[in-house]
Amino acid sequence: MKYLIPAVGLAALTGCQISSETLQRMEDQSKYEYYETSEFWADGRAMRTPPEGTFAREQLVGNPGLSTGRVGAQLVSAIPVTVDKSLLLLGQKKYNIVCSQCHGVLGDGNSIVAENMGLRLPPSLLELSERPAGHFYTAINEGYGVMPSFSGELNTQERWAVVAYVRALQAARSTRPGGESLPQENR
Ligand code: HEC
């Protein structure tokens, strides 16, 4: 290797051509083409299905509402991913790990950390049900006042999952037994 660089330099200096075979090899390396078959995978397909919950980069870049929680200066009003049981369970798990120590397990702002925080108390998230979904997403993604950003702890899917779970906490708090918002069979 030590001698290779001077050798290439010398070749360039003398106007000597590097053999085209040296440069061609990367193009010729073995690779799969679209829709080709593969013996490596049990289903015989070279093209793989992306793991559940992943986003293609293009989806995010072309979809600022999903990646930033805003379209232009406007906060997105609704959660832009499918809200189902698995998303809520993910949100519950992540909320309990990342948010609950300050905002409380119920989202009401009651927590040991809150009791001992001097600077500014973590607010209850339950009173904020009128705020658009993008408000919660941007708070997680960018931080809010003295609260730091948690974008390093949570990926895009997990951030929206936490927003969905906060919505569930808000709904749980405002729902009364026998109330209209409960499904018929649970009244
Ligand atoms: C270290 C404690 C701490 C953690 C952890 C934390 N927060 Fe906060 N959060 C705060 C504090 C303190 C504020 C108020 C900041 C201010 O007003 O300057 C706040 C503010 C907010 C606000 C804005 C409230 C408003 O008045 O509109 C939202 C939304 C929020 N947090 C959501 C979350 C979510 C979701 C998580 C988890 C991903 C989280 N927070 C994690 C301490 C925390």
Tab-separated table of C-alpha atoms and ligand atoms in Angstrom:
chain	number	residue	atom	x	y	z
A	1	MET	CA	0.000	0.000	0.000
A	2	LYS	CA	2.880	2.286	0.933
A	3	TYR	CA	4.179	2.110	-2.646
A	4	LEU	CA	0.810	2.287	-4.375
A	5	ILE	CA	0.145	6.003	-3.914
A	6	PRO	CA	3.528	7.163	-5.228
A	7	ALA	CA	3.093	4.714	-8.104
A	8	VAL	CA	-0.327	6.185	-9.044
A	9	GLY	CA	1.077	9.704	-8.661
A	10	LEU	CA	3.957	8.856	-10.898
A	11	ALA	CA	1.618	7.383	-13.476
A	12	ALA	CA	-0.406	10.622	-13.454
A	13	LEU	CA	2.718	12.755	-13.723
A	14	THR	CA	4.067	10.855	-16.651
A	15	GLY	CA	0.677	10.968	-18.365
A	16	CYS	CA	0.600	7.210	-18.234
A	17	GLN	CA	-2.882	5.578	-18.351
A	18	ILE	CA	-3.946	3.439	-15.382
A	19	SER	CA	-5.165	0.172	-16.763
A	20	SER	CA	-8.958	0.353	-17.215
A	21	GLU	CA	-9.268	-3.030	-15.495
A	22	THR	CA	-8.199	-1.470	-12.171
A	23	LEU	CA	-11.077	1.030	-12.279
A	24	GLN	CA	-13.716	-1.190	-13.784
A	25	ARG	CA	-13.944	-3.724	-10.989
A	26	MET	CA	-16.472	-1.823	-8.846
A	27	GLU	CA	-18.941	-1.737	-11.707
A	28	ASP	CA	-18.566	-5.431	-12.272
A	29	GLN	CA	-19.118	-6.548	-8.688
A	30	SER	CA	-21.915	-9.030	-8.125
A	31	LYS	CA	-25.253	-7.486	-7.136
A	32	TYR	CA	-28.956	-8.176	-7.428
A	33	GLU	CA	-31.144	-6.402	-9.954
A	34	TYR	CA	-34.797	-5.476	-9.249
A	35	TYR	CA	-37.145	-8.484	-8.971
A	36	GLU	CA	-34.258	-10.935	-9.299
A	37	THR	CA	-34.443	-14.239	-7.441
A	38	SER	CA	-32.083	-15.058	-4.593
A	39	GLU	CA	-31.168	-18.365	-3.023
A	40	PHE	CA	-30.107	-16.619	0.153
A	41	TRP	CA	-33.643	-15.862	1.385
A	42	ALA	CA	-36.229	-18.543	2.120
A	43	ASP	CA	-38.866	-16.820	-0.048
A	44	GLY	CA	-36.452	-16.646	-2.994
A	45	ARG	CA	-36.822	-12.882	-3.504
A	46	ALA	CA	-33.814	-10.566	-3.682
A	47	MET	CA	-35.973	-7.493	-2.968
A	48	ARG	CA	-36.809	-7.310	0.732
A	49	THR	CA	-39.834	-5.799	2.483
A	50	PRO	CA	-38.703	-2.952	4.773
A	51	PRO	CA	-39.077	-3.780	8.497
A	52	GLU	CA	-42.381	-2.681	9.986
A	53	GLY	CA	-42.456	0.946	11.132
A	54	THR	CA	-39.610	2.144	8.909
A	55	PHE	CA	-39.978	5.102	6.559
A	56	ALA	CA	-38.245	5.585	3.229
A	57	ARG	CA	-36.077	8.721	3.320
A	58	GLU	CA	-38.135	10.146	0.429
A	59	GLN	CA	-41.335	9.845	2.476
A	60	LEU	CA	-39.827	12.049	5.178
A	61	VAL	CA	-38.059	14.558	2.962
A	62	GLY	CA	-41.167	15.043	0.833
A	63	ASN	CA	-43.478	15.043	3.835
A	64	PRO	CA	-42.555	17.819	6.286
A	65	GLY	CA	-45.804	17.288	8.237
A	66	LEU	CA	-44.637	13.789	9.139
A	67	SER	CA	-41.002	14.615	9.874
A	68	THR	CA	-41.313	18.084	11.483
A	69	GLY	CA	-44.954	18.275	12.675
A	70	ARG	CA	-45.430	21.446	10.600
A	71	VAL	CA	-46.453	22.311	7.072
A	72	GLY	CA	-45.002	25.751	6.429
A	73	ALA	CA	-45.605	27.670	9.651
A	74	GLN	CA	-48.746	25.652	10.452
A	75	LEU	CA	-48.721	22.872	13.073
A	76	VAL	CA	-50.312	19.691	11.721
A	77	SER	CA	-53.714	19.181	13.301
A	78	ALA	CA	-53.971	15.377	13.126
A	79	ILE	CA	-51.504	12.532	13.682
A	80	PRO	CA	-50.222	11.655	10.177
A	81	VAL	CA	-49.597	7.929	10.834
A	82	THR	CA	-52.114	5.132	11.353
A	83	VAL	CA	-53.193	5.090	14.982
A	84	ASP	CA	-53.807	1.500	16.007
A	85	LYS	CA	-53.249	-0.652	19.053
A	86	SER	CA	-49.603	-1.393	18.269
A	87	LEU	CA	-48.823	2.328	17.854
A	88	LEU	CA	-50.493	3.096	21.197
A	89	LEU	CA	-48.584	0.299	22.932
A	90	LEU	CA	-45.331	1.643	21.486
A	91	GLY	CA	-46.323	5.135	22.604
A	92	GLN	CA	-47.152	3.919	26.101
A	93	LYS	CA	-43.788	2.181	26.406
A	94	LYS	CA	-41.825	5.194	25.157
A	95	TYR	CA	-43.876	7.734	27.135
A	96	ASN	CA	-43.267	5.789	30.336
A	97	ILE	CA	-39.522	5.638	29.642
A	98	VAL	CA	-38.888	9.156	28.287
A	99	CYS	CA	-41.655	11.477	29.534
A	100	SER	CA	-43.350	10.090	32.638
A	101	GLN	CA	-40.596	10.921	35.127
A	102	CYS	CA	-41.401	14.614	34.582
A	103	HIS	CA	-44.973	14.803	33.240
A	104	GLY	CA	-46.222	11.913	35.413
A	105	VAL	CA	-47.397	8.420	34.419
A	106	LEU	CA	-50.901	9.834	33.873
A	107	GLY	CA	-49.654	12.951	32.060
A	108	ASP	CA	-51.021	15.159	34.848
A	109	GLY	CA	-47.656	16.640	35.811
A	110	ASN	CA	-47.456	14.770	39.115
A	111	SER	CA	-44.030	13.179	39.439
A	112	ILE	CA	-41.137	12.961	41.881
A	113	VAL	CA	-38.998	14.977	39.464
A	114	ALA	CA	-41.690	17.635	39.162
A	115	GLU	CA	-41.889	17.900	42.960
A	116	ASN	CA	-38.172	18.552	43.138
A	117	MET	CA	-37.696	20.680	40.065
A	118	GLY	CA	-36.829	24.229	40.965
A	119	LEU	CA	-36.649	26.053	37.649
A	120	ARG	CA	-39.895	25.387	35.903
A	121	LEU	CA	-42.408	22.643	36.633
A	122	PRO	CA	-43.359	20.147	33.911
A	123	PRO	CA	-46.955	21.038	33.065
A	124	SER	CA	-49.899	18.656	32.987
A	125	LEU	CA	-50.401	17.483	29.404
A	126	LEU	CA	-54.057	16.712	30.061
A	127	GLU	CA	-55.222	20.312	29.861
A	128	LEU	CA	-53.753	20.656	26.384
A	129	SER	CA	-56.263	18.542	24.458
A	130	GLU	CA	-57.262	21.581	22.360
A	131	ARG	CA	-53.698	21.933	21.051
A	132	PRO	CA	-53.011	20.360	17.616
A	133	ALA	CA	-51.053	17.109	17.327
A	134	GLY	CA	-48.132	19.052	15.849
A	135	HIS	CA	-47.731	20.963	19.130
A	136	PHE	CA	-46.780	17.762	20.950
A	137	TYR	CA	-44.645	16.479	18.096
A	138	THR	CA	-42.655	19.724	17.839
A	139	ALA	CA	-42.214	19.829	21.631
A	140	ILE	CA	-40.676	16.324	21.473
A	141	ASN	CA	-38.703	16.999	18.292
A	142	GLU	CA	-37.377	20.489	18.975
A	143	GLY	CA	-37.780	20.907	22.742
A	144	TYR	CA	-40.049	23.430	24.441
A	145	GLY	CA	-38.742	26.246	26.632
A	146	VAL	CA	-36.471	24.677	29.231
A	147	MET	CA	-37.445	21.163	28.118
A	148	PRO	CA	-34.787	19.708	25.800
A	149	SER	CA	-35.477	17.940	22.505
A	150	PHE	CA	-35.989	14.190	22.735
A	151	SER	CA	-35.380	13.557	19.041
A	152	GLY	CA	-32.234	11.598	19.932
A	153	GLU	CA	-34.220	9.194	22.121
A	154	LEU	CA	-37.228	8.725	19.822
A	155	ASN	CA	-37.398	8.177	16.066
A	156	THR	CA	-40.184	9.635	13.904
A	157	GLN	CA	-42.547	6.695	14.414
A	158	GLU	CA	-41.914	6.657	18.174
A	159	ARG	CA	-42.518	10.436	18.458
A	160	TRP	CA	-45.931	10.133	16.786
A	161	ALA	CA	-46.625	7.054	18.930
A	162	VAL	CA	-45.991	9.158	22.056
A	163	VAL	CA	-48.286	11.901	20.698
A	164	ALA	CA	-51.001	9.263	20.131
A	165	TYR	CA	-50.525	7.973	23.676
A	166	VAL	CA	-50.731	11.504	25.130
A	167	ARG	CA	-54.035	11.841	23.237
A	168	ALA	CA	-55.173	8.563	24.834
A	169	LEU	CA	-54.237	9.878	28.296
A	170	GLN	CA	-56.201	13.071	27.579
A	171	ALA	CA	-59.215	11.081	26.387
A	172	ALA	CA	-59.012	8.777	29.428
A	173	ARG	CA	-59.056	11.768	31.786
A	174	SER	CA	-61.976	13.508	30.108
A	175	THR	CA	-64.128	10.408	29.653
A	176	ARG	CA	-66.808	9.801	32.292
A	177	PRO	CA	-68.399	6.419	33.080
A	178	GLY	CA	-71.539	6.160	30.977
A	179	GLY	CA	-70.317	9.074	28.877
A	180	GLU	CA	-71.204	9.611	25.230
A	181	SER	CA	-67.613	9.207	24.053
A	182	LEU	CA	-67.440	5.588	25.265
A	183	PRO	CA	-68.369	2.803	22.841
A	184	GLN	CA	-71.916	1.517	23.529
A	185	GLU	CA	-70.741	-1.816	24.987
A	186	ASN	CA	-68.553	-0.061	27.597
A	187	ARG	CA	-71.116	2.387	28.964
B	1	HEC	C1	-36.741	16.488	32.422
B	1	HEC	C2	-38.162	16.666	32.552
B	1	HEC	C3	-38.995	16.513	31.286
B	1	HEC	C4	-39.080	15.428	30.453
B	1	HEC	C5	-38.328	14.108	30.552
B	1	HEC	C6	-40.081	15.756	29.450
B	1	HEC	N1	-40.569	17.013	29.671
B	1	HEC	FE1	-41.980	17.978	28.560
B	1	HEC	N2	-41.716	19.656	29.661
B	1	HEC	C7	-40.907	19.764	30.784
B	1	HEC	C8	-40.956	21.128	31.269
B	1	HEC	C9	-40.212	21.671	32.494
B	1	HEC	C10	-41.798	21.840	30.390
B	1	HEC	C11	-42.154	23.332	30.458
B	1	HEC	C12	-41.044	24.063	29.733
B	1	HEC	C13	-41.222	25.555	29.709
B	1	HEC	O1	-42.368	26.040	29.774
B	1	HEC	O2	-40.192	26.246	29.579
B	1	HEC	C14	-42.269	20.881	29.391
B	1	HEC	C15	-43.143	21.178	28.365
B	1	HEC	C16	-43.719	20.246	27.525
B	1	HEC	C17	-44.748	20.523	26.562
B	1	HEC	C18	-45.374	21.892	26.264
B	1	HEC	C19	-46.491	22.144	27.235
B	1	HEC	C20	-47.288	23.395	26.913
B	1	HEC	O3	-47.490	24.192	27.840
B	1	HEC	O4	-47.739	23.563	25.764
B	1	HEC	C21	-45.102	19.344	25.977
B	1	HEC	C22	-46.156	19.124	24.906
B	1	HEC	C23	-44.245	18.327	26.550
B	1	HEC	N3	-43.432	18.915	27.494
B	1	HEC	C24	-44.278	16.987	26.212
B	1	HEC	C25	-43.311	16.070	26.607
B	1	HEC	C26	-43.217	14.738	26.084
B	1	HEC	C27	-44.189	14.114	25.092
B	1	HEC	C28	-42.124	14.165	26.670
B	1	HEC	C29	-41.521	12.820	26.384
B	1	HEC	C30	-41.077	12.610	25.036
B	1	HEC	C31	-41.564	15.138	27.588
B	1	HEC	N4	-42.307	16.274	27.519
B	1	HEC	C32	-40.470	14.903	28.421
B	1	HEC	C33	-40.162	18.748	31.344
B	1	HEC	C34	-39.938	17.516	30.783
